[in-house]
Short mmCIF file of C-alpha atoms and ligand atoms in Angstrom, two decimals:
data_model
loop_
_atom_site.label_atom_id
_atom_site.label_comp_id
_atom_site.label_asym_id
_atom_site.label_seq_id
_atom_site.Cartn_x
_atom_site.Cartn_y
_atom_site.Cartn_z
CA ILE Q 1 -36.19 -86.67 5.21
CA ILE Q 2 -32.58 -86.87 4.46
CA PRO Q 3 -31.72 -84.30 1.92
CA LYS Q 4 -30.17 -85.71 -1.10
CA LYS Q 5 -26.55 -84.85 -1.20
CA VAL Q 6 -26.04 -82.14 -3.65
CA GLU Q 7 -23.22 -83.06 -5.87
CA LYS Q 8 -20.81 -80.42 -6.81
CA PRO Q 9 -20.58 -79.97 -10.52
CA PRO Q 10 -17.58 -81.90 -11.76
CA ILE Q 11 -14.53 -79.86 -12.30
CA GLU Q 12 -13.97 -79.46 -15.91
CA GLN Q 13 -11.36 -81.94 -16.93
CA LYS Q 14 -11.57 -82.17 -20.60
CA PRO Q 15 -11.67 -78.99 -22.57
CA LEU Q 16 -15.09 -78.23 -23.87
CA PRO Q 17 -15.63 -79.09 -27.44
CA LEU Q 18 -14.62 -75.87 -29.04
CA GLU Q 19 -17.72 -75.62 -31.18
CA GLN Q 20 -19.99 -75.49 -28.16
CA PRO Q 21 -21.93 -72.28 -28.27
CA ALA Q 22 -21.45 -70.25 -25.15
CA VAL Q 23 -24.19 -68.11 -23.74
CA ALA Q 24 -24.03 -64.34 -23.80
CA LEU Q 25 -20.51 -63.93 -25.05
CA LYS Q 26 -18.63 -60.82 -24.11
CA THR Q 27 -16.77 -59.01 -26.84
CA LEU Q 28 -12.99 -59.01 -26.95
CA GLU Q 29 -11.27 -56.61 -29.31
CA LEU Q 30 -8.10 -58.03 -30.82
CA ASN Q 31 -5.49 -57.12 -33.38
CA LEU Q 32 -5.35 -60.07 -35.72
CA PRO Q 33 -3.36 -62.17 -36.36
CA ILE Q 34 -2.14 -62.52 -32.77
CA THR Q 35 0.57 -64.55 -31.05
CA VAL Q 36 -0.16 -67.10 -28.35
CA LYS Q 37 1.62 -64.86 -25.87
CA ASP Q 38 -0.43 -61.80 -26.69
CA LEU Q 39 -3.66 -63.74 -26.73
CA ALA Q 40 -2.85 -65.12 -23.28
CA ILE Q 41 -2.41 -61.57 -22.01
CA LYS Q 42 -5.72 -60.53 -23.55
CA LEU Q 43 -7.49 -63.53 -22.00
CA GLN Q 44 -5.68 -63.07 -18.68
CA GLU Q 45 -4.58 -66.65 -18.90
CA LYS Q 46 -1.22 -68.25 -18.30
CA PRO Q 47 0.47 -68.91 -21.63
CA SER Q 48 1.19 -72.49 -20.63
CA PHE Q 49 -2.52 -73.08 -20.00
CA LEU Q 50 -3.44 -71.55 -23.30
CA ILE Q 51 -0.91 -73.76 -25.03
CA LYS Q 52 -2.52 -76.77 -23.33
CA THR Q 53 -5.94 -75.70 -24.48
CA LEU Q 54 -4.70 -75.35 -28.00
CA MET Q 55 -3.02 -78.72 -27.78
CA SER Q 56 -6.21 -80.39 -26.62
CA SER Q 57 -7.86 -79.20 -29.77
CA GLY Q 58 -5.07 -80.58 -31.84
CA LEU Q 59 -2.86 -77.56 -32.34
CA MET Q 60 0.72 -77.72 -31.20
CA ALA Q 61 1.68 -74.09 -30.78
CA GLY Q 62 4.69 -72.38 -29.31
CA ILE Q 63 4.41 -69.20 -27.28
CA ASN Q 64 5.49 -66.96 -30.14
CA GLN Q 65 3.36 -68.65 -32.76
CA THR Q 66 0.88 -66.52 -34.63
CA LEU Q 67 -2.67 -67.82 -34.59
CA GLU Q 68 -5.22 -67.55 -37.36
CA GLU Q 69 -8.51 -65.83 -36.90
CA SER Q 70 -10.61 -69.00 -36.96
CA ILE Q 71 -8.57 -70.64 -34.20
CA VAL Q 72 -8.52 -67.49 -32.09
CA ALA Q 73 -12.29 -67.27 -32.44
CA LYS Q 74 -12.78 -70.81 -31.20
CA VAL Q 75 -10.43 -70.46 -28.25
CA CYS Q 76 -11.94 -67.15 -27.22
CA GLN Q 77 -15.41 -68.62 -27.39
CA LYS Q 78 -14.30 -71.16 -24.86
CA TYR Q 79 -13.31 -68.36 -22.54
CA GLY Q 80 -16.69 -66.76 -23.04
CA TYR Q 81 -15.70 -64.16 -25.59
CA GLN Q 82 -16.61 -63.37 -29.12
CA ILE Q 83 -13.84 -61.63 -30.94
CA LYS Q 84 -13.97 -58.35 -32.74
CA LYS Q 85 -11.16 -57.30 -34.97
CA ALA Q 86 -9.60 -54.14 -33.63
CA PRO Q 87 -9.66 -51.44 -36.29
CA GLY Q 88 -6.48 -51.36 -38.31
CA GLN Q 89 -4.18 -48.37 -38.30
CA GLU Q 90 -5.62 -47.17 -41.57
CA GLU Q 91 -9.16 -47.43 -40.32
CA LEU Q 92 -8.29 -45.52 -37.15
CA ALA Q 93 -6.45 -42.78 -38.99
CA LEU Q 94 -9.25 -42.29 -41.51
CA ARG Q 95 -12.10 -42.67 -39.05
CA VAL Q 96 -12.54 -38.92 -38.71
CA HIS Q 97 -13.23 -38.76 -42.44
CA GLN Q 98 -16.09 -41.22 -42.14
CA GLU Q 99 -17.99 -39.05 -39.70
CA ILE Q 100 -21.21 -37.71 -41.09
CA ASP Q 101 -21.70 -33.97 -40.92
CA LYS Q 102 -24.62 -32.56 -39.02
CA GLY Q 103 -26.98 -30.68 -41.29
CA GLU Q 104 -26.30 -27.27 -39.78
CA LEU Q 105 -22.59 -27.54 -40.55
CA LEU Q 106 -23.19 -28.07 -44.24
CA GLN Q 107 -22.83 -25.24 -46.70
CA LEU Q 108 -23.52 -25.10 -50.41
CA ARG Q 109 -20.47 -25.82 -52.53
CA PRO Q 110 -19.83 -25.13 -56.22
CA PRO Q 111 -20.69 -27.90 -58.69
CA ILE Q 112 -17.88 -29.86 -60.35
CA VAL Q 113 -18.49 -30.18 -64.07
CA THR Q 114 -17.01 -32.41 -66.79
CA PHE Q 115 -17.44 -31.92 -70.53
CA MET Q 116 -18.05 -35.08 -72.53
CA GLY Q 117 -18.93 -35.92 -76.10
CA HIS Q 118 -17.66 -37.13 -79.42
CA VAL Q 119 -14.16 -36.19 -80.53
CA ASP Q 120 -13.95 -32.79 -82.28
CA HIS Q 121 -17.39 -31.71 -81.13
CA GLY Q 122 -15.77 -28.88 -79.20
CA LYS Q 123 -15.20 -29.94 -75.57
CA THR Q 124 -11.76 -28.36 -75.33
CA SER Q 125 -12.85 -25.25 -77.23
CA LEU Q 126 -15.75 -24.72 -74.84
CA LEU Q 127 -13.56 -25.20 -71.78
CA ASP Q 128 -11.08 -22.70 -73.21
CA ALA Q 129 -13.74 -20.20 -74.20
CA ILE Q 130 -15.22 -20.24 -70.71
CA ARG Q 131 -11.83 -19.98 -69.10
CA LYS Q 132 -10.73 -17.08 -71.27
CA THR Q 133 -13.81 -14.95 -70.84
CA LYS Q 134 -14.98 -15.81 -67.35
CA VAL Q 135 -11.74 -16.21 -65.48
CA ALA Q 136 -10.30 -13.04 -66.95
CA GLU Q 137 -13.52 -11.17 -66.14
CA SER Q 138 -13.66 -12.39 -62.57
CA GLU Q 139 -12.44 -10.40 -59.62
CA TYR Q 140 -9.10 -12.22 -59.59
CA GLY Q 141 -8.27 -11.68 -63.22
CA GLY Q 142 -4.90 -12.84 -64.40
CA ILE Q 143 -3.56 -15.55 -66.63
CA THR Q 144 -4.83 -19.06 -66.07
CA GLN Q 145 -2.61 -22.05 -65.46
CA HIS Q 146 -3.49 -25.54 -66.62
CA ILE Q 147 -3.64 -27.49 -63.40
CA GLY Q 148 -6.39 -29.95 -64.38
CA ALA Q 149 -9.33 -27.89 -63.19
CA TYR Q 150 -10.40 -24.29 -62.94
CA LYS Q 151 -13.04 -22.29 -61.20
CA VAL Q 152 -15.21 -19.52 -62.57
CA VAL Q 153 -16.86 -16.96 -60.38
CA LEU Q 154 -20.22 -15.72 -61.63
CA PRO Q 155 -22.63 -13.24 -60.09
CA ARG Q 156 -24.93 -16.10 -59.08
CA GLY Q 157 -22.39 -18.65 -57.98
CA GLU Q 158 -19.19 -20.49 -58.75
CA ILE Q 159 -18.48 -23.49 -60.96
CA THR Q 160 -15.46 -25.79 -61.01
CA PHE Q 161 -14.61 -27.30 -64.39
CA LEU Q 162 -12.50 -30.39 -64.76
CA ASP Q 163 -10.01 -29.76 -67.49
CA THR Q 164 -9.68 -33.30 -68.80
CA PRO Q 165 -12.72 -33.69 -70.97
CA GLY Q 166 -14.02 -37.03 -72.11
CA HIS Q 167 -15.76 -39.99 -70.63
CA GLU Q 168 -12.68 -42.18 -70.35
CA ALA Q 169 -11.02 -39.86 -67.84
CA PHE Q 170 -14.36 -39.47 -66.09
CA THR Q 171 -14.94 -43.20 -65.69
CA ALA Q 172 -11.29 -43.99 -64.98
CA MET Q 173 -11.59 -41.73 -61.94
CA ARG Q 174 -14.77 -43.47 -60.94
CA ALA Q 175 -13.06 -46.84 -61.31
CA ARG Q 176 -10.51 -45.69 -58.72
CA GLY Q 177 -13.34 -45.21 -56.32
CA ALA Q 178 -14.08 -41.52 -56.41
CA GLY Q 179 -16.67 -39.94 -58.59
CA VAL Q 180 -15.98 -36.23 -58.48
CA THR Q 181 -18.23 -34.95 -61.22
CA ASP Q 182 -21.59 -33.52 -60.18
CA ILE Q 183 -22.84 -32.51 -63.62
CA VAL Q 184 -21.91 -33.71 -67.09
CA VAL Q 185 -22.15 -31.29 -69.99
CA LEU Q 186 -22.69 -33.38 -73.09
CA VAL Q 187 -21.28 -31.56 -76.08
CA VAL Q 188 -22.92 -32.37 -79.43
CA ALA Q 189 -21.83 -30.58 -82.58
CA ALA Q 190 -24.86 -29.09 -84.30
CA ASP Q 191 -23.57 -30.04 -87.75
CA ASP Q 192 -22.56 -33.57 -86.86
CA GLY Q 193 -25.25 -34.73 -84.46
CA ILE Q 194 -25.10 -37.76 -82.19
CA MET Q 195 -22.06 -39.92 -82.89
CA PRO Q 196 -20.81 -43.20 -81.33
CA GLN Q 197 -18.81 -41.48 -78.59
CA THR Q 198 -21.76 -39.25 -77.77
CA GLN Q 199 -23.69 -42.41 -77.06
CA GLU Q 200 -20.79 -43.78 -75.02
CA ALA Q 201 -20.60 -40.58 -73.01
CA ILE Q 202 -24.32 -40.75 -72.23
CA ASP Q 203 -23.99 -44.33 -71.01
CA HIS Q 204 -20.96 -43.48 -68.89
CA ALA Q 205 -22.76 -40.54 -67.29
CA ARG Q 206 -25.87 -42.61 -66.68
CA ALA Q 207 -23.89 -45.52 -65.21
CA ALA Q 208 -22.47 -43.01 -62.74
CA GLY Q 209 -25.88 -41.50 -62.04
CA VAL Q 210 -24.69 -37.99 -62.91
CA PRO Q 211 -27.17 -35.53 -64.45
CA ILE Q 212 -26.60 -34.44 -68.03
CA ILE Q 213 -26.94 -30.97 -69.52
CA VAL Q 214 -26.67 -30.86 -73.31
CA ALA Q 215 -24.66 -28.16 -75.08
CA ILE Q 216 -25.40 -28.13 -78.80
CA ASN Q 217 -22.15 -26.61 -80.02
CA LYS Q 218 -21.01 -25.00 -83.28
CA VAL Q 219 -24.35 -23.30 -83.88
CA ASP Q 220 -22.44 -20.61 -85.79
CA LYS Q 221 -21.85 -23.06 -88.62
CA PRO Q 222 -24.13 -22.81 -91.66
CA GLN Q 223 -24.69 -26.58 -91.61
CA ALA Q 224 -25.86 -26.45 -87.98
CA ASP Q 225 -29.19 -28.22 -87.51
CA ILE Q 226 -30.33 -27.86 -83.92
CA ASP Q 227 -33.68 -29.55 -84.48
CA ARG Q 228 -32.06 -32.63 -85.93
CA VAL Q 229 -29.88 -32.94 -82.81
CA LYS Q 230 -32.91 -32.49 -80.56
CA LYS Q 231 -34.72 -35.22 -82.44
CA GLN Q 232 -31.77 -37.56 -82.02
CA LEU Q 233 -31.59 -36.67 -78.33
CA THR Q 234 -35.25 -37.56 -77.93
CA GLU Q 235 -34.53 -41.02 -79.29
CA LEU Q 236 -31.95 -41.40 -76.54
CA ASN Q 237 -34.31 -40.30 -73.78
CA LEU Q 238 -32.76 -36.89 -73.50
CA THR Q 239 -35.71 -34.87 -74.70
CA ALA Q 240 -35.08 -31.14 -74.58
CA GLU Q 241 -37.22 -29.03 -72.25
CA ASP Q 242 -38.68 -27.01 -75.13
CA TRP Q 243 -39.69 -30.30 -76.73
CA GLY Q 244 -41.61 -31.34 -73.64
CA GLY Q 245 -38.78 -33.24 -72.00
CA LYS Q 246 -36.65 -32.67 -68.94
CA THR Q 247 -33.19 -32.25 -70.39
CA ILE Q 248 -31.67 -28.79 -70.24
CA THR Q 249 -30.41 -28.17 -73.76
CA VAL Q 250 -28.43 -25.06 -74.64
CA PRO Q 251 -27.30 -24.01 -78.13
CA VAL Q 252 -23.77 -22.59 -77.93
CA SER Q 253 -20.77 -21.65 -80.00
CA ALA Q 254 -17.28 -21.91 -78.61
CA LYS Q 255 -16.17 -19.84 -81.57
CA THR Q 256 -18.41 -16.79 -81.19
CA GLY Q 257 -19.23 -17.20 -77.51
CA GLN Q 258 -22.94 -17.33 -78.26
CA GLY Q 259 -24.98 -19.10 -75.57
CA ILE Q 260 -22.09 -19.61 -73.17
CA ASP Q 261 -23.53 -17.33 -70.49
CA ASN Q 262 -26.78 -19.23 -70.80
CA LEU Q 263 -24.98 -22.55 -70.41
CA LEU Q 264 -23.24 -21.34 -67.24
CA GLU Q 265 -26.55 -20.07 -65.92
CA MET Q 266 -28.12 -23.50 -66.53
CA ILE Q 267 -25.27 -25.24 -64.73
CA ILE Q 268 -25.80 -23.00 -61.70
CA LEU Q 269 -29.53 -23.73 -61.81
CA GLU Q 270 -28.98 -27.47 -61.99
CA ALA Q 271 -26.50 -27.27 -59.13
CA GLN Q 272 -29.05 -25.42 -57.00
CA MET Q 273 -31.50 -28.23 -57.58
CA LEU Q 274 -28.89 -30.81 -56.60
CA GLU Q 275 -28.20 -28.92 -53.34
CA LEU Q 276 -24.54 -29.84 -53.30
CA LYS Q 277 -23.21 -29.34 -49.82
CA ALA Q 278 -20.05 -29.85 -47.80
CA ASN Q 279 -18.67 -28.87 -44.42
CA PRO Q 280 -15.74 -26.48 -44.83
CA LYS Q 281 -14.84 -26.80 -41.16
CA ARG Q 282 -13.50 -30.33 -41.11
CA PRO Q 283 -10.27 -32.04 -42.16
CA ALA Q 284 -10.14 -32.12 -45.94
CA ARG Q 285 -10.60 -35.09 -48.18
CA GLY Q 286 -10.88 -35.19 -51.94
CA VAL Q 287 -9.42 -36.50 -55.13
CA VAL Q 288 -6.18 -36.27 -57.07
CA ILE Q 289 -7.01 -34.94 -60.51
CA GLU Q 290 -3.52 -34.50 -61.88
CA ALA Q 291 -0.03 -35.48 -60.77
CA LYS Q 292 3.42 -35.10 -62.23
CA LEU Q 293 7.06 -34.70 -61.36
CA SER Q 294 8.20 -31.11 -61.58
CA LYS Q 295 11.89 -30.40 -61.99
CA GLY Q 296 12.05 -27.69 -59.38
CA ARG Q 297 9.25 -28.74 -57.04
CA GLY Q 298 9.39 -32.52 -56.96
CA PRO Q 299 6.06 -34.38 -57.05
CA VAL Q 300 3.26 -31.94 -57.80
CA ALA Q 301 -0.42 -32.86 -57.68
CA THR Q 302 -3.67 -31.06 -58.30
CA LEU Q 303 -6.13 -31.87 -55.58
CA LEU Q 304 -9.83 -31.21 -55.68
CA VAL Q 305 -11.27 -30.84 -52.21
CA GLN Q 306 -14.60 -32.65 -51.82
CA ASN Q 307 -15.21 -32.00 -48.16
CA GLY Q 308 -13.48 -29.93 -45.50
CA THR Q 309 -10.79 -27.34 -46.06
CA LEU Q 310 -7.18 -28.11 -46.90
CA HIS Q 311 -4.66 -25.80 -45.25
CA LEU Q 312 -1.05 -25.10 -46.01
CA GLY Q 313 1.22 -27.15 -43.77
CA GLU Q 314 -1.27 -29.97 -43.24
CA VAL Q 315 -0.24 -33.56 -43.86
CA ILE Q 316 -2.15 -35.73 -46.30
CA ILE Q 317 -2.07 -39.27 -47.53
CA ALA Q 318 -2.82 -39.73 -51.22
CA ASP Q 319 -2.64 -43.14 -52.79
CA LYS Q 320 0.55 -44.66 -51.37
CA TYR Q 321 2.29 -41.35 -50.69
CA TYR Q 322 2.15 -38.78 -47.95
CA GLY Q 323 3.49 -35.35 -47.30
CA LYS Q 324 3.15 -31.95 -45.75
CA MET Q 325 1.48 -29.44 -48.05
CA LYS Q 326 4.28 -27.03 -48.89
CA GLY Q 327 3.28 -24.87 -51.80
CA MET Q 328 -0.40 -24.46 -52.65
CA TYR Q 329 -1.42 -22.64 -55.82
CA ASN Q 330 -4.78 -21.94 -57.37
CA ASP Q 331 -5.68 -22.18 -61.08
CA ARG Q 332 -4.25 -18.69 -61.64
CA GLY Q 333 -0.88 -19.63 -60.27
CA GLN Q 334 -1.47 -17.58 -57.14
CA SER Q 335 -0.22 -18.88 -53.85
CA VAL Q 336 -3.05 -19.76 -51.46
CA THR Q 337 -3.10 -20.90 -47.86
CA SER Q 338 -6.32 -22.89 -47.89
CA ALA Q 339 -8.67 -24.69 -50.24
CA PRO Q 340 -12.37 -25.07 -49.34
CA PRO Q 341 -14.80 -27.62 -50.91
CA SER Q 342 -14.82 -27.87 -54.74
CA PHE Q 343 -11.62 -25.84 -54.87
CA PRO Q 344 -8.78 -27.18 -57.04
CA VAL Q 345 -5.24 -26.55 -55.78
CA GLU Q 346 -1.86 -27.56 -57.02
CA VAL Q 347 0.27 -28.77 -54.16
CA SER Q 348 3.83 -29.92 -53.61
CA GLY Q 349 5.31 -31.81 -50.71
CA LEU Q 350 4.13 -35.36 -51.47
CA SER Q 351 6.62 -38.22 -51.20
CA GLY Q 352 5.71 -39.54 -54.66
CA ILE Q 353 3.34 -39.16 -57.57
CA PRO Q 354 -0.13 -40.42 -56.68
CA GLY Q 355 -2.45 -41.96 -59.27
CA VAL Q 356 -5.05 -39.75 -60.89
CA GLY Q 357 -8.43 -40.42 -59.35
CA GLU Q 358 -7.01 -41.58 -56.03
CA GLN Q 359 -8.49 -40.12 -52.89
CA PHE Q 360 -6.54 -37.98 -50.45
CA PHE Q 361 -7.14 -37.44 -46.75
CA VAL Q 362 -5.71 -35.05 -44.21
CA ILE Q 363 -3.99 -36.95 -41.41
CA GLU Q 364 -3.22 -35.12 -38.23
CA ASP Q 365 -0.02 -36.91 -37.34
CA GLU Q 366 2.77 -36.94 -39.92
CA LYS Q 367 4.28 -40.09 -38.42
CA VAL Q 368 0.99 -41.95 -38.81
CA ALA Q 369 0.68 -40.72 -42.39
CA ARG Q 370 4.15 -41.99 -43.17
CA GLU Q 371 3.45 -45.40 -41.66
CA LEU Q 372 0.18 -45.66 -43.56
CA ALA Q 373 1.88 -44.75 -46.80
CA LEU Q 374 4.54 -47.40 -46.26
CA LYS Q 375 1.90 -49.96 -45.41
CA ARG Q 376 0.00 -49.10 -48.57
CA GLN Q 377 3.17 -49.46 -50.62
CA GLU Q 378 3.70 -52.89 -49.14
CA ASN Q 379 0.07 -53.86 -49.79
CA LYS Q 380 0.31 -52.67 -53.38
CA ARG Q 381 3.35 -54.88 -53.88
CA GLN Q 382 1.47 -57.84 -52.43
CA GLN Q 383 -1.53 -57.08 -54.60
CA GLN Q 384 0.59 -57.01 -57.70
CA ILE Q 385 1.63 -60.54 -56.93
CA LYS Q 386 -1.96 -61.65 -56.44
CA ALA Q 387 -3.86 -60.48 -59.50
CA VAL Q 388 -7.05 -58.65 -58.66
CA LYS Q 389 -10.20 -60.40 -59.64
CA ARG Q 390 -13.35 -58.60 -60.51
CA ILE Q 391 -16.68 -60.12 -61.21
CA SER Q 392 -16.66 -63.07 -63.60
CA LEU Q 393 -19.46 -65.18 -64.93
CA GLU Q 394 -18.31 -68.05 -62.72
CA ASP Q 395 -18.39 -66.02 -59.49
CA LEU Q 396 -21.82 -64.81 -60.33
CA HIS Q 397 -23.58 -68.06 -59.79
CA SER Q 398 -22.51 -68.34 -56.15
CA GLN Q 399 -23.04 -64.65 -55.51
CA ILE Q 400 -26.57 -64.83 -56.89
CA GLN Q 401 -27.31 -67.78 -54.67
CA GLU Q 402 -26.03 -65.92 -51.66
CA GLY Q 403 -28.36 -63.12 -52.61
CA LYS Q 404 -25.48 -60.70 -52.99
CA ILE Q 405 -26.28 -59.86 -56.58
CA LYS Q 406 -29.67 -59.06 -57.95
CA GLU Q 407 -28.67 -57.29 -61.09
CA LEU Q 408 -26.24 -58.34 -63.76
CA LYS Q 409 -24.62 -55.40 -65.48
CA LEU Q 410 -23.62 -56.05 -69.05
CA ILE Q 411 -21.76 -54.23 -71.75
CA LEU Q 412 -22.65 -55.56 -75.19
CA LYS Q 413 -20.56 -55.03 -78.28
CA ALA Q 414 -21.44 -56.53 -81.65
CA ASP Q 415 -20.62 -56.25 -85.32
CA VAL Q 416 -23.96 -54.92 -86.50
CA GLN Q 417 -27.16 -53.53 -85.03
CA GLY Q 418 -29.02 -56.71 -86.01
CA SER Q 419 -26.73 -58.80 -83.82
CA LEU Q 420 -27.28 -56.50 -80.86
CA GLU Q 421 -31.03 -56.83 -81.26
CA ALA Q 422 -30.83 -60.60 -81.54
CA ILE Q 423 -28.72 -60.85 -78.39
CA LYS Q 424 -31.04 -58.62 -76.43
CA GLU Q 425 -34.02 -60.68 -77.50
CA THR Q 426 -32.27 -63.86 -76.40
CA LEU Q 427 -31.30 -62.30 -73.07
CA ASN Q 428 -34.86 -61.16 -72.50
CA LYS Q 429 -36.04 -64.71 -72.81
CA LEU Q 430 -33.59 -65.66 -70.08
CA GLN Q 431 -34.78 -62.93 -67.71
CA SER Q 432 -35.59 -64.50 -64.35
CA GLN Q 433 -37.26 -63.56 -61.11
CA GLU Q 434 -34.05 -63.64 -59.12
CA ILE Q 435 -31.84 -61.66 -61.38
CA LYS Q 436 -32.25 -58.85 -63.85
CA TRP Q 437 -30.10 -57.72 -66.71
CA ASN Q 438 -29.05 -54.19 -67.03
CA ILE Q 439 -27.27 -53.39 -70.25
CA ILE Q 440 -25.35 -50.32 -69.19
CA HIS Q 441 -23.76 -49.83 -72.58
CA GLU Q 442 -24.15 -51.31 -76.02
CA GLY Q 443 -22.50 -50.48 -79.25
CA MET Q 444 -21.08 -51.66 -82.51
CA GLY Q 445 -17.40 -52.30 -83.09
CA SER Q 446 -14.57 -53.89 -81.16
CA ILE Q 447 -14.32 -53.89 -77.40
CA ASN Q 448 -12.21 -50.86 -76.52
CA THR Q 449 -10.50 -49.55 -73.39
CA SER Q 450 -13.41 -47.26 -72.67
CA ASP Q 451 -15.67 -50.35 -72.41
CA VAL Q 452 -13.22 -51.98 -70.02
CA ILE Q 453 -12.95 -48.87 -67.85
CA LEU Q 454 -16.72 -48.69 -67.68
CA ALA Q 455 -16.87 -52.37 -66.73
CA ILE Q 456 -14.33 -51.80 -63.97
CA ALA Q 457 -16.13 -48.78 -62.58
CA SER Q 458 -19.53 -50.48 -62.70
CA ASP Q 459 -18.60 -54.12 -62.01
CA ALA Q 460 -19.99 -55.23 -65.33
CA LEU Q 461 -19.26 -58.11 -67.69
CA ILE Q 462 -18.35 -57.47 -71.29
CA LEU Q 463 -19.88 -59.62 -73.99
CA GLY Q 464 -18.71 -59.35 -77.57
CA PHE Q 465 -20.44 -60.91 -80.52
CA HIS Q 466 -18.59 -61.27 -83.83
CA VAL Q 467 -16.12 -58.71 -82.52
CA ASP Q 468 -12.79 -58.92 -80.79
CA ALA Q 469 -11.20 -56.88 -78.04
CA GLU Q 470 -8.58 -54.33 -79.04
CA GLU Q 471 -5.06 -55.04 -77.72
CA GLY Q 472 -5.16 -52.23 -75.18
CA ALA Q 473 -8.56 -53.38 -73.94
CA LYS Q 474 -7.33 -56.96 -73.60
CA GLU Q 475 -4.30 -55.84 -71.62
CA LEU Q 476 -6.31 -53.63 -69.31
CA GLY Q 477 -8.94 -56.33 -68.89
CA ALA Q 478 -6.31 -58.92 -67.97
CA LYS Q 479 -4.60 -56.55 -65.55
CA GLU Q 480 -7.81 -55.56 -63.83
CA GLY Q 481 -9.40 -59.00 -63.94
CA THR Q 482 -12.39 -57.90 -65.99
CA ASP Q 483 -14.35 -60.69 -67.63
CA ILE Q 484 -14.37 -60.13 -71.39
CA ARG Q 485 -16.12 -62.82 -73.40
CA THR Q 486 -16.44 -63.01 -77.12
CA TYR Q 487 -18.74 -65.26 -79.10
CA ASN Q 488 -19.56 -66.16 -82.67
CA ILE Q 489 -22.69 -68.16 -81.97
CA ILE Q 490 -25.62 -66.68 -80.06
CA TYR Q 491 -26.52 -70.04 -78.63
CA GLU Q 492 -23.17 -70.22 -76.86
CA LEU Q 493 -23.54 -66.75 -75.45
CA ALA Q 494 -27.02 -67.58 -74.21
CA ASN Q 495 -25.80 -70.82 -72.71
CA ASP Q 496 -23.05 -69.12 -70.73
CA ILE Q 497 -25.41 -66.51 -69.42
CA LYS Q 498 -27.95 -69.15 -68.52
P1 GDP T 501 -12.87 -31.84 -78.74
O1 GDP T 501 -12.18 -32.98 -79.41
O2 GDP T 501 -14.29 -32.19 -78.41
O3 GDP T 501 -12.15 -31.29 -77.54
O4 GDP T 501 -13.01 -30.67 -79.84
P2 GDP T 501 -12.13 -29.35 -80.02
O5 GDP T 501 -12.48 -28.37 -78.97
O6 GDP T 501 -10.72 -29.74 -80.17
O7 GDP T 501 -12.73 -28.80 -81.38
C1 GDP T 501 -12.58 -29.49 -82.60
C2 GDP T 501 -12.61 -28.53 -83.75
O8 GDP T 501 -13.85 -27.86 -83.81
C3 GDP T 501 -11.55 -27.43 -83.64
O9 GDP T 501 -11.01 -27.22 -84.91
C4 GDP T 501 -12.34 -26.22 -83.17
O10 GDP T 501 -11.78 -25.01 -83.63
C5 GDP T 501 -13.69 -26.45 -83.82
N1 GDP T 501 -14.77 -25.85 -83.04
C6 GDP T 501 -15.02 -26.06 -81.73
N2 GDP T 501 -16.09 -25.36 -81.34
C7 GDP T 501 -16.53 -24.69 -82.43
C8 GDP T 501 -17.63 -23.80 -82.67
O11 GDP T 501 -18.44 -23.46 -81.78
N3 GDP T 501 -17.79 -23.34 -83.93
C9 GDP T 501 -16.95 -23.68 -84.94
N4 GDP T 501 -17.18 -23.18 -86.12
N5 GDP T 501 -15.91 -24.51 -84.74
C10 GDP T 501 -15.70 -25.00 -83.52
#
């Protein structure tokens, strides 16, 4: 038997069609975009050969030409590689902050508390009353400085209060990406009861998933009617514990100080249930809660540490600025050398004034921090050219089909209660299997900036019926790319949603 001549496989003459799937691709990590020259080095290929390969697939490229990701992917596939984007400088520098702490390293940290409620119900008075009595009583003593937050030390624990009360500041911070508040204290004046901004505050706290403790304030007033407030709270699903509900409700008076110790006690209790923990032994990260230009000290910012410990002399990046922490002061104006979790410190040394609500991170290498900051400044400039786009009704359709969205968050504003009811009824009829509505806030009156901030923080759409958006709200909405839609006919609203 003459063995059949085994033919050698033909030498590849034509380049493979680039789409051909290769088997078991190896991974090649690349910085993208990449030049032909650099790609050739990565592929251990002669640049002239690579240029030929590119040419055969219709791309005339010079050796210094930069290649797009899709082309690089195809070429690499041909060489038996799948590409992986090498982590960017920012990702590398911040990687340490992404690491998850092992349980044994975690320690309890003080809760961070924000006061919210209707205007004039006593948020500022309560903050001041607590500050005056508790800070002065504490072991440090001394006069307090307004740095945007302060800490009280109690026999059973510590609490950090954010000094900017109100839900707008709260949600604006959240819109920047960092929710700092652990517990919301909802302040309701005992003589006034639930008012529109009380309702707003509740919705903002709920949208953020932050637990609410109610302080019924001004109980010293003769017109105070605690039971009426509790009844109203029940209607809003905030039934007081002594009424069979779950909401901690404390009668207080900022004027006489009555009930304040009890309120602080309740905050500590709630915090214990939340088991708030952080690892003080890692590089610090946290949030900017105040920033300004000081005549003598240059840019000054109050930072609230969320994890790790910030030390004097360390370098941070905050927003698009960086700097070595020069002076660090606590809320009593005392110089400190470190700030553990939940500790607010005023710092100087930053290269500019970061935005409130922006996150900060310790970066080991000052040079890296500087480069990152410059890169961020450049990116910000680019972004300003390209307007940001948040969710719009038009995007939704494709996102729903891709299965990316299962819930449509809505903010409804209308002229009268009857309109709100009618819209909700119509929306209910449109409820489908694939997608659910979640009305995160509803109210009467024009669309205001607080609605827009909430929409930004929660990726919601705003629908107005027989109402308009206030100028400020329109401006903010346009700047942030929030979809604000107003209607005069329910049918049209329903049709759009459909
Ligand atoms: P905010 O707008 O919620 O910060 O409210 P403020 O703290 O500015 O208080 C509004 C007004 O209510 C001020 O005139 C306070 O003096 C007064 N006020 C606040 N708390 C109390 C209280 O417990 N009792 C009485 N009688 N008045 C209070």
